[in-house]
Short mmCIF file of C-alpha atoms and ligand atoms in Angstrom, two decimals:
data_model
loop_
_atom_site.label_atom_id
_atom_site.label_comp_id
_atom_site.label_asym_id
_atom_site.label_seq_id
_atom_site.Cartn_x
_atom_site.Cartn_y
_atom_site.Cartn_z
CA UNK A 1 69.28 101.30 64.11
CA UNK A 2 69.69 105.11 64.52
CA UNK A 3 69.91 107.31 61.83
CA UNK A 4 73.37 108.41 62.41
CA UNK A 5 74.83 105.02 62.57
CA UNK A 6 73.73 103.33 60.13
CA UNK A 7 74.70 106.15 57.48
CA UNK A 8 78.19 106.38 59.15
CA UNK A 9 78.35 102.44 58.87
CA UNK A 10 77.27 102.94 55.08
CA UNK A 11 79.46 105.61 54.18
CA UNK A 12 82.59 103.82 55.75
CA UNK A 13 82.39 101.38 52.70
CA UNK A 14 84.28 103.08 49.63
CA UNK A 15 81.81 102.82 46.62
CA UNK A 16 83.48 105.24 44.24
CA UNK A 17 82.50 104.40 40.30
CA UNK A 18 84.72 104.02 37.32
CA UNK A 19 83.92 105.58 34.08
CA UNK A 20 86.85 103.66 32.63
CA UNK A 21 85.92 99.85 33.49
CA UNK A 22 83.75 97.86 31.28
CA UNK A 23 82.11 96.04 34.11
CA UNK A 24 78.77 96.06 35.85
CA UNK A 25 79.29 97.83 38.72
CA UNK A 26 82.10 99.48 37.68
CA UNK A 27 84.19 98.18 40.95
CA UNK A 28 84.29 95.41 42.62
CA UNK A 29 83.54 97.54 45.68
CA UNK A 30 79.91 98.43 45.18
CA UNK A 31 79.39 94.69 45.28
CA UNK A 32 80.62 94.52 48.76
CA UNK A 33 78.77 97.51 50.06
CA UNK A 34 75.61 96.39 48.70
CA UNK A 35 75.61 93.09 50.78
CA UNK A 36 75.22 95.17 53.46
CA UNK A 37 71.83 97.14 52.88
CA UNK A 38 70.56 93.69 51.37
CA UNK A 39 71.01 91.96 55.09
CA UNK A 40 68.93 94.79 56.45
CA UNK A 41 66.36 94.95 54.56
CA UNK A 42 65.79 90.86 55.23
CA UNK A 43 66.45 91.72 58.58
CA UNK A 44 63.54 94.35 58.67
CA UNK A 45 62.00 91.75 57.11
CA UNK A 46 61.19 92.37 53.51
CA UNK A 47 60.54 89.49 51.04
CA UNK A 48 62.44 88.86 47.48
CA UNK A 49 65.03 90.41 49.03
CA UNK A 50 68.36 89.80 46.44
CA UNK A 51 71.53 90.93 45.23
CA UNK A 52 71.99 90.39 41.90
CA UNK A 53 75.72 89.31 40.06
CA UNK A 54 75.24 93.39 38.62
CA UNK A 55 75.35 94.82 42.00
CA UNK A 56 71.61 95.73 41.86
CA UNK A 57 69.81 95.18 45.63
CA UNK A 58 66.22 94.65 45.72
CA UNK A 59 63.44 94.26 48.45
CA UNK A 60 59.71 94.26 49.19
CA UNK A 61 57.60 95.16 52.50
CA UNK A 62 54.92 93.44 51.75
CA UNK A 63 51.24 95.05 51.78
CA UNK A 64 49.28 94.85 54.69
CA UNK A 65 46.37 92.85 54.72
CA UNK A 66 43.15 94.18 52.44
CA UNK A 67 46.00 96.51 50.42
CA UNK A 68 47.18 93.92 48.57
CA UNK A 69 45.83 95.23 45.11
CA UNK A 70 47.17 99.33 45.75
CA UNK A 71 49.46 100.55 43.89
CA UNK A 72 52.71 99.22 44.15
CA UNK A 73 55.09 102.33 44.66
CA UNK A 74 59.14 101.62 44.64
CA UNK A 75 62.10 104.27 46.37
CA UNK A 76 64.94 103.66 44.32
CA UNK A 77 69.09 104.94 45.61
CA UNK A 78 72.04 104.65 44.43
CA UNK A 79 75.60 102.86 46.18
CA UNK A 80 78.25 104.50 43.97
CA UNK A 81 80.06 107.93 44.84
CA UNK A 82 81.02 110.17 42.05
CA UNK A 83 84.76 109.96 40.52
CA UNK A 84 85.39 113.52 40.20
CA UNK A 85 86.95 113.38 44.19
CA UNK A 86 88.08 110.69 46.17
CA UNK A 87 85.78 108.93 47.79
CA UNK A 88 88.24 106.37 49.68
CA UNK A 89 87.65 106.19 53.44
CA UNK A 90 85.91 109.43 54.34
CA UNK A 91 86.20 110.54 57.77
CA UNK A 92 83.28 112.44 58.70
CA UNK A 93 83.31 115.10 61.05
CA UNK A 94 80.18 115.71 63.28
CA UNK A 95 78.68 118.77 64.94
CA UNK A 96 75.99 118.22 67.22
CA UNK A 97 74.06 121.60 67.92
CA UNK A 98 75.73 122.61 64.91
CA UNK A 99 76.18 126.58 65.83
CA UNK A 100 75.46 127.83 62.23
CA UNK A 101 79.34 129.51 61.24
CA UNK A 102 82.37 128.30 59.48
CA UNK A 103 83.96 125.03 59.14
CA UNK A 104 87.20 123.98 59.35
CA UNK A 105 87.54 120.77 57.74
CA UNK A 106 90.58 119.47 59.92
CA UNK A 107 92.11 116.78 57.03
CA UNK A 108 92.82 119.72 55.22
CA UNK A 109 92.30 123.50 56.50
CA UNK A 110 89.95 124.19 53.58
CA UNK A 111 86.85 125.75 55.42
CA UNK A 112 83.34 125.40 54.69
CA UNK A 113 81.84 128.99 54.39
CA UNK A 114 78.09 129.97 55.12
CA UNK A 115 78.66 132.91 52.16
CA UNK A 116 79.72 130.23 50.02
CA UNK A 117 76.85 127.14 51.04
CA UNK A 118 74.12 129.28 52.22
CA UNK A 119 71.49 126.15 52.51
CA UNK A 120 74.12 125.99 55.72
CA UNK A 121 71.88 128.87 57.53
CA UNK A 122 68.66 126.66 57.39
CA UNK A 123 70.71 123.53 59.51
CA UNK A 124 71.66 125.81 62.72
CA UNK A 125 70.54 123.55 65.48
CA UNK A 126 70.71 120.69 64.15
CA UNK A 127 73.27 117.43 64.06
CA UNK A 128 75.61 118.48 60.80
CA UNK A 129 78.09 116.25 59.26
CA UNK A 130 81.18 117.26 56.82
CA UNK A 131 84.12 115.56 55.24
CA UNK A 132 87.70 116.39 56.72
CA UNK A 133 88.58 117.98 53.40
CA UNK A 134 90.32 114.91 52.05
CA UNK A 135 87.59 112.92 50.59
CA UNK A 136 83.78 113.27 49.33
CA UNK A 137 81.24 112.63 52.19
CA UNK A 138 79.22 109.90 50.02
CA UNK A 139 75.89 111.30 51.36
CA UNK A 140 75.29 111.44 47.26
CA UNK A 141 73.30 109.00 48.10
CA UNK A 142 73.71 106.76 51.07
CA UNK A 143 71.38 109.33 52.67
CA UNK A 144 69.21 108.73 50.06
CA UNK A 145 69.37 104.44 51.29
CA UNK A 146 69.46 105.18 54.91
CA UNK A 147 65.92 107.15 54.19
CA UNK A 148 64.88 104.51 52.47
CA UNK A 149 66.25 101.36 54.74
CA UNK A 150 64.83 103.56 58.05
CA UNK A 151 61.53 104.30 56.30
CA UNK A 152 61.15 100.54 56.12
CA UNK A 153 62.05 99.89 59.07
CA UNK A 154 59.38 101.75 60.81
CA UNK A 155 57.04 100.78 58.69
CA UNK A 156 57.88 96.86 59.30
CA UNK A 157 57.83 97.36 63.06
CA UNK A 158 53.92 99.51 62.51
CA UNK A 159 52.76 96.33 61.08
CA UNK A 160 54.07 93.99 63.26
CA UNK A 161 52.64 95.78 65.87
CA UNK A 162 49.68 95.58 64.20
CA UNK A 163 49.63 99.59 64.67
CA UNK A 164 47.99 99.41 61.07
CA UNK A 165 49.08 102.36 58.82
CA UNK A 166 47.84 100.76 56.08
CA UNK A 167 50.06 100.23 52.54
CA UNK A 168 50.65 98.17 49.26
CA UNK A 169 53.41 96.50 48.18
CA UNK A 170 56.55 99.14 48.55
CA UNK A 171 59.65 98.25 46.44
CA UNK A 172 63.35 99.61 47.29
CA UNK A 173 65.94 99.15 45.14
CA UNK A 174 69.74 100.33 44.95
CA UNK A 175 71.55 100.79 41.62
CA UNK A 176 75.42 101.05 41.14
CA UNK A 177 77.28 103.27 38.70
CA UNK A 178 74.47 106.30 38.60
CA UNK A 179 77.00 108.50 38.80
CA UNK A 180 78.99 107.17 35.26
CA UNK A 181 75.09 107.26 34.13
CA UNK A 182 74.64 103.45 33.78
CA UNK A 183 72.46 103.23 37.19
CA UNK A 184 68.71 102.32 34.73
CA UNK A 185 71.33 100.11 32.16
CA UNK A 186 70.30 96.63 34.40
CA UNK A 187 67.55 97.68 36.33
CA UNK A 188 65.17 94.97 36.53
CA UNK A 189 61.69 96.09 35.62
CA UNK A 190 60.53 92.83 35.79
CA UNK A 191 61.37 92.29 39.14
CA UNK A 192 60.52 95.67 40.70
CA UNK A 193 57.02 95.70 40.38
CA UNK A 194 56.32 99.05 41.42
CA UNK A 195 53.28 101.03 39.22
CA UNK A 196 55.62 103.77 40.27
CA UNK A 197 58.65 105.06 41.81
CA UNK A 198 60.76 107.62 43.38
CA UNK A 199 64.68 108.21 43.58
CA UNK A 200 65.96 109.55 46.36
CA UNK A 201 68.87 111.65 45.63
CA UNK A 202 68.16 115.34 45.61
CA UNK A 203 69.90 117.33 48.50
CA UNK A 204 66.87 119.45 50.24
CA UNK A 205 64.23 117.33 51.82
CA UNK A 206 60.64 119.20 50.46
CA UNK A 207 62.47 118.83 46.68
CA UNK A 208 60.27 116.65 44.56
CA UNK A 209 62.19 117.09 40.86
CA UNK A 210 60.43 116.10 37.71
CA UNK A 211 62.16 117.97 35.02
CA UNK A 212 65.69 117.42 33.77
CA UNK A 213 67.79 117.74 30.45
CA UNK A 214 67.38 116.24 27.13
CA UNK A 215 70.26 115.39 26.55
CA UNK A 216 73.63 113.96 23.77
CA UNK A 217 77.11 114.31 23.07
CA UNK A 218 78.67 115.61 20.02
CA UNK A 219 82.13 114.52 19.09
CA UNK A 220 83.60 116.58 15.98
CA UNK A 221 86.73 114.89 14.13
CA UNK A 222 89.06 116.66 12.09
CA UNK A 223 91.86 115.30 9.64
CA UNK A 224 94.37 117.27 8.67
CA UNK A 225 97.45 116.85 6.69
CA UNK A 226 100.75 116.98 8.09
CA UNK A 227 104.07 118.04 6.17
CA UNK A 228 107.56 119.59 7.39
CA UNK A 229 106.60 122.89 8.27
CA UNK A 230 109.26 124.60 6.35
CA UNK A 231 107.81 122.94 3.18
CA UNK A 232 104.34 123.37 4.36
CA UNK A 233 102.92 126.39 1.69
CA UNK A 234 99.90 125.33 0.52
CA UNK A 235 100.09 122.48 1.63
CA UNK A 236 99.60 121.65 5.35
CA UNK A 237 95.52 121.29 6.61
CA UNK A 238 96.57 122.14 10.51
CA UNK A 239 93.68 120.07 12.61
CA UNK A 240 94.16 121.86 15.77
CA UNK A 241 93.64 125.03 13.75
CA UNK A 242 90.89 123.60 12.06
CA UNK A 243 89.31 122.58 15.29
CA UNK A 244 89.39 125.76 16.91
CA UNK A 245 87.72 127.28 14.43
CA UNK A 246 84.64 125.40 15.60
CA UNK A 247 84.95 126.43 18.96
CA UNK A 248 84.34 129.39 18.14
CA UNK A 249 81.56 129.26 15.86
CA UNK A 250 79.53 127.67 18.78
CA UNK A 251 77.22 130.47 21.06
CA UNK A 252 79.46 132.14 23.76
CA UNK A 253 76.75 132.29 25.90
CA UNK A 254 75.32 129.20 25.54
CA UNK A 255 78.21 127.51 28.27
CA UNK A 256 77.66 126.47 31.83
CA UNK A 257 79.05 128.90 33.06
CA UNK A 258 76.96 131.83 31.24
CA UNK A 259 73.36 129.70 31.67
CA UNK A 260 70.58 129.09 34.73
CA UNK A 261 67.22 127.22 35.20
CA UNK A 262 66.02 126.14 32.13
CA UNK A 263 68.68 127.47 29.55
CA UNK A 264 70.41 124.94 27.90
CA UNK A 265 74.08 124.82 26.67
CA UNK A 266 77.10 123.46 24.39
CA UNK A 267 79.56 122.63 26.72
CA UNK A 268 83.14 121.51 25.83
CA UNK A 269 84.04 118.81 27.59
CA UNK A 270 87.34 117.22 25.92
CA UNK A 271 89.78 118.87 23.01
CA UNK A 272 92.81 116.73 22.02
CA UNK A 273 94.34 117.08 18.95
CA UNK A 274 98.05 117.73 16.86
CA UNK A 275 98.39 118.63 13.24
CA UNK A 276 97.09 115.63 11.50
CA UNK A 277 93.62 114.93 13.66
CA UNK A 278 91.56 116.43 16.24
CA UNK A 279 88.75 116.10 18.82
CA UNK A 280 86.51 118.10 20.40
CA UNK A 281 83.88 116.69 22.51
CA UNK A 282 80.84 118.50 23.12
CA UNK A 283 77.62 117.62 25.47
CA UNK A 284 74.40 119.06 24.50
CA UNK A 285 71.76 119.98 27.14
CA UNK A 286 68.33 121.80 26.78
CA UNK A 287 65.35 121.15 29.04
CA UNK A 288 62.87 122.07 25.56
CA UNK A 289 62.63 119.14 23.63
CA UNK A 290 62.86 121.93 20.13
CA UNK A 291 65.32 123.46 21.54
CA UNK A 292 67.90 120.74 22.14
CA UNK A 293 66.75 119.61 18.48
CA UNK A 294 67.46 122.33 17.16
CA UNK A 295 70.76 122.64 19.25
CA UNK A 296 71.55 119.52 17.31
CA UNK A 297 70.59 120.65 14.11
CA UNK A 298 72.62 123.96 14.87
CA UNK A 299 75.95 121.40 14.98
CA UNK A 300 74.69 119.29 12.22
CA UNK A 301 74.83 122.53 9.80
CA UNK A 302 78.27 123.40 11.20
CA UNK A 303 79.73 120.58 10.50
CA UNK A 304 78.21 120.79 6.80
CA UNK A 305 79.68 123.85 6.58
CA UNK A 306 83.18 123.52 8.07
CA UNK A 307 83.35 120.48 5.96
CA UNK A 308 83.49 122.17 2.48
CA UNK A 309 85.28 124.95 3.95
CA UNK A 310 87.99 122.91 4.61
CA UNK A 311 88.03 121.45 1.43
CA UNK A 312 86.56 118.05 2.28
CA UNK A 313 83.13 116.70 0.72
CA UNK A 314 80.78 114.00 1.13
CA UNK A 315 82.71 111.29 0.52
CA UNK A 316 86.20 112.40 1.94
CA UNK A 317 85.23 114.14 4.61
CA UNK A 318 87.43 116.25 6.89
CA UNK A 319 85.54 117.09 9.82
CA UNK A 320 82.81 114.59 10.48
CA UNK A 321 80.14 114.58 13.76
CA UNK A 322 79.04 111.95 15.91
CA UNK A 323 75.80 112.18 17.94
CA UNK A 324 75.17 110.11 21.02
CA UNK A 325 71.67 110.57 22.49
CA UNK A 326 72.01 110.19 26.48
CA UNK A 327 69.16 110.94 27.96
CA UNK A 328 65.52 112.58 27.96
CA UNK A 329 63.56 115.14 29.61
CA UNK A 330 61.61 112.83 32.42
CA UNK A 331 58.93 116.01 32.28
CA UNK A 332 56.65 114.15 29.37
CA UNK A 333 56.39 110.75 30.76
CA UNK A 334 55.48 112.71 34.55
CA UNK A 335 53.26 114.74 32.92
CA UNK A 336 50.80 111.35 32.31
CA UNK A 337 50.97 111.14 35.87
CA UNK A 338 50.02 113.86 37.97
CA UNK A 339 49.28 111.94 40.89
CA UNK A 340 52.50 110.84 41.25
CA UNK A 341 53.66 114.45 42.12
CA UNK A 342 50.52 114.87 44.17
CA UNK A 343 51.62 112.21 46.40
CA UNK A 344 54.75 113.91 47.28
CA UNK A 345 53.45 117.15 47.73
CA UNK A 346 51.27 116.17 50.71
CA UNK A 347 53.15 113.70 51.65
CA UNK A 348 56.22 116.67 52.12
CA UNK A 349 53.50 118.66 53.33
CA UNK A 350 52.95 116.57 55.76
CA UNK A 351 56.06 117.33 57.31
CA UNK A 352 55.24 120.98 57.20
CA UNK A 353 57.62 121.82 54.77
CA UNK A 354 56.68 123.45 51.30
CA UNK A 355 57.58 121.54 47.87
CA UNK A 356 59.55 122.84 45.83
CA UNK A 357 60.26 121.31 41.93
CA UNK A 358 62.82 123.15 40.49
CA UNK A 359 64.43 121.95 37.18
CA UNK A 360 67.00 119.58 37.17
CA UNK A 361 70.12 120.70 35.46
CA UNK A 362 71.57 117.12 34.98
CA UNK A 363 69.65 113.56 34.53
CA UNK A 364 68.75 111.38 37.00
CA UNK A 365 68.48 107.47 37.03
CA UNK A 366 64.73 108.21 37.16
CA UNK A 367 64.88 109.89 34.10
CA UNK A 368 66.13 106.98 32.19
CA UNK A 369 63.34 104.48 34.27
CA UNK A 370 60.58 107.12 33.85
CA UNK A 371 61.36 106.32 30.03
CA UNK A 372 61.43 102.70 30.39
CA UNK A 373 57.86 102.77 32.02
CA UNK A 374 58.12 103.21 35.37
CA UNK A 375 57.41 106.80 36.23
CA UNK A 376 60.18 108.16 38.78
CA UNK A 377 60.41 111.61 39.87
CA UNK A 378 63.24 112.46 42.39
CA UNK A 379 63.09 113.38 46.10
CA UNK A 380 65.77 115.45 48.30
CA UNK A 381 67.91 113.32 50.58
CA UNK A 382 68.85 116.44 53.18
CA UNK A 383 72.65 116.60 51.77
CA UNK A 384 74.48 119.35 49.90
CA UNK A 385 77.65 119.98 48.01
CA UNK A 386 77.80 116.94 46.38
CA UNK A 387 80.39 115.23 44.42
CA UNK A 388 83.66 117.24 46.38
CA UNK A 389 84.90 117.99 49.72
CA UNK A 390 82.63 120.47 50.65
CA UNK A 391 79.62 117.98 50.97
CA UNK A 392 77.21 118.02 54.09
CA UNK A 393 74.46 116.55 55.06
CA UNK A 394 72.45 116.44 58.73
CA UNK A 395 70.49 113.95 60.54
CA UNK A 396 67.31 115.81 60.93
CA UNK A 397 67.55 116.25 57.33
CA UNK A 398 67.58 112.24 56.43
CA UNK A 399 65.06 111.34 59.13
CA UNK A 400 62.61 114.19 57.36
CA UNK A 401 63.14 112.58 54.13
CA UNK A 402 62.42 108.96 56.02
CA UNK A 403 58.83 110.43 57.14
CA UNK A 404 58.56 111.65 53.78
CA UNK A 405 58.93 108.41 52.49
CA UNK A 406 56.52 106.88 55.26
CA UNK A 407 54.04 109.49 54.02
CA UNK A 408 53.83 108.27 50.76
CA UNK A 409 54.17 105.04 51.03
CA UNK A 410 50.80 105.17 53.67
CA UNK A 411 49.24 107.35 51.71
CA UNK A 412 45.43 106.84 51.06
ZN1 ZN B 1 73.32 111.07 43.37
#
C-alpha cells in the first residue's frame, strides 16, 4: 500500500486518549483503530500477530533462514492522539510539490507560517500534509506505524522473493494511551521478545533520542481556617494566601518558559483553592539525576518550613507534600548499550542524513521500557508541531524513516 494511503486511512480513525477514564485504553476507540494495523501486519504476513483486550497490537517477521539466533530488535508506536486538541475526524490537507511559503489552513484561516515552523524550509519539494485548522493531524504517531507497517512490508516481500537481506526476528508493537503516559503500563515483555527496541515517535527523521527527564509531581496541600471575615482578627489561616506564598518561594527561572536543553524546571501545573484548603500541583523535571534530587529535596525543605511558619507541626500539619515519581532519565540504562545507538547512526546514515540526539524535554514510552529491560531509544517519524493544529508531516519524510527502519533491522 502507498505511503500516503495508508497513513490517511490510519489517521481517519479518531484515537484521541482520556486522562480522565480508568480504563485500558482510555477509549473505546483505540480498540477499533488498532484492528486495523493488526490485519496488516498478518496480511504482510507476520506471525503471533494479536490484539490484546488492552488495546496493545503485536507482530513478528520472522528471521530469515541461518538468522534465527540475531538479535531480536522490536519498533514500537503508539495509536492514541494527544487530548490537549481535538483529534475527531481530521481532514488533512495535501500539497504535492509543496512550494515552501505559508499555509492557510482552510477549516479555520489560522495560517501555518515558515517564521513560526522553520523545519518547514527543509520540506520544499516535497508531498506536505496539514490539518484544516480544526483538529490535530494525528501524525503523533501514526507516522510513526505507517514507518513501521511499510518497513515490514518491504521487508516481507525481500524475503519472499528470496532477494535475501538477511535479518532476525523483528518485533512491532503499538501501545495506546502514551500520550496520558500509561503507553509501558501493559506492555507485554514477555511476549515481545525483542533484545532491544526502538519507538518511533520523534518528528525529524535522522533524530535518534536517548536522553529525557527524570521526572515527579509534587502536590502541596494547605488547610486553613475559615471564619466570618468581619470576625476574622487573629483568627482566620487564609489557604489561598497561604498557598501563594509558596509560589513564590519556588525559582523564577526555573519555569518552562525561562529553561532550554538540559535545564530542568518546577512547573505549575494546577492551583485550586478557597479559604479553608488549597492545591498547587507542581511537576518536577531535570535531565541530572542530582539535580532533580535535589529539586525534590529543595520542595521537601519548603514544605518543612512553610509548615511551622504557618503554625502547623508534625502531627497537625498545615501544608503537607505529596511526591509521585513518573518517570526516569532513559540515558543510564542506554548508556549499557552503545550499540544500540550505533545501529541507528549508520543505519540513518545510510540514508545520507546526519544523526542528531538532542535531549528530550519530556518522556517517552521508551523511557519507561528502557527501565523495565528492554533498551528503547526513540527515532523521528518526519512530523512536526505535534499535539495542535499546526501539525505537519510529509511523505518523503515517513518513507525515510521506513528505510531507516529497514536499515536497522538488516543490519549486519
Ligand atoms: Zn507521540
Amino acid at each position: 500500500m502507498k505511503i500516503l494511503d495508508r497513513f490517511l486511512k490510519y489517521v481517519s480513525f479518531t484515537t484521541t486518549s482520556d486522562e480522565a477514564s480508568n480504563t485500558c485504553p482510555s477509549t473505546a476507540q483505540q480498540l477499533e483503530f488498532g484492528k486495523y494495523p493488526a490485519e496488516e501486519l498478518k496480511e504482510i504476513g507476520l506471525l503471533r500477530v494479536k490484539i490484546d483486550e488492552h488495546g496493545y497490537v503485536y507482530g513478528m517477521l520472522p528471521a530469515t533462514a541461518g538468522h534465527e539466533s540475531d538479535d531480536a530488535i522490536g519498533f514500537i508506536s503508539h495509536m492514541d492522539t494527544a487530548p490537549d486538541f481535538s483529534g475527531v475526524n481530521p481532514k488533512p490537507q495535501i500539497f504535492e510539490n509543496y512550494d515552501g511559503s505559508d499555509i492557510v489552513l482552510q477549516g479555520t484561516g489560522d495560517v501555518l507560517k515558515v517564521s513560526e515552523f522553520p523545519d518547514l524550509v527543509t520540506l520544499k519539494g516535497r508531498t506536505l500534509i496539514t490539518t484544516d485548522g480544526t483538529t490535530l493531524l494525528g501524525s503523533d504517531d501514526k507516522s510513526g506505524i505507517t514507518a513501521i507497517v511499510t518497513a515490514m512490508e518491504l521487508l516481507a516481500e525481500s524475503d519472499r522473493n528470496g532477494e535475501g537481506i538477511p535479518h532476525g526476528d523483528i518485533w512491532v508493537g503499538f501501545t495506546p494511551d502514551e500520550e496520558i503516559g500509561r503507553g509501558a503500563d501493559l506492555f507485554d515483555l514477555q511476549y515481545f521478545k525483542a533484545k532491544f527496541a526502538y519507538t518511533v515517535d520523534g518528528s525529524y527523521e535522522g533524530e535518534v533520542a536517548y536522553e529525557n527527564f527524570n521526572a515527579a509531581t509534587a502536590i502541596f496541600k494547605v488547610r486553613g481556617k475559615s471564619v466570618h471575615p468581619g470576625n476574622a482578627k487573629g483568627i482566620m489561616k487564609n489557604a489561598s494566601l497561604m498557598a501563594a506564598e509558596i509560589i513564590t518561594a519556588l525559582p523564577k527561572n526555573e519555569t518552562p518558559a525561562m529553561t532550554e536543553g538540559r535545564e530542568g524546571f518546577y512547573h505549575l501545573i494546577d492551583m485550586r483553592g478557597d479559604v479553608s484548603s488549597a492545591t498547587l500541583t507542581y511537576i518536577v523535571r531535570d535531565h541530572d539525576r542530582q539535580m532533580f534530587e535535589k529539586r525534590l529535596k529543595y520542595l521537601e525543605n519548603l514544605a518543612v518550613i512553610f509548615n511551622s511558619k504557618f503554625g502547623g507541626n508534625s502531627e497537625d500539619a498545615i501544608l503537607s507534600l505529596e511526591i509521585k515519581p513518573s518517570y526516569s532519565n532513559m540515558l543510564q540504562v542506554i548508556e549499557q548499550y552503545p550499540q544500540v545507538l550505533e545501529r541507528a547512526r549508520r543505519a540513518i546514515q545510510k540514508e545520507g542524513l546526519e544523526p542528531v540526539s538532542n535531549p528530550v524535554r519530556g518522556g517517552t514510552d521508551g523511557a519507561r521500557l528502557s527501565l523495565m529491560g528492554l533498551p528503547c531509544p526513540n527515532l523521528g517519524t518526519g512530523g512536526y508541531a505535534y499535539h495542535g493544529p499546526f501539525e505537519h508531516v510529509t511523505v518523503e519524510g515517513i518513507e525515510t524513516v521506513s528505510r531507516i527502519i529497514l536499515n536497522i533491522a538488516t543490519a549486519e
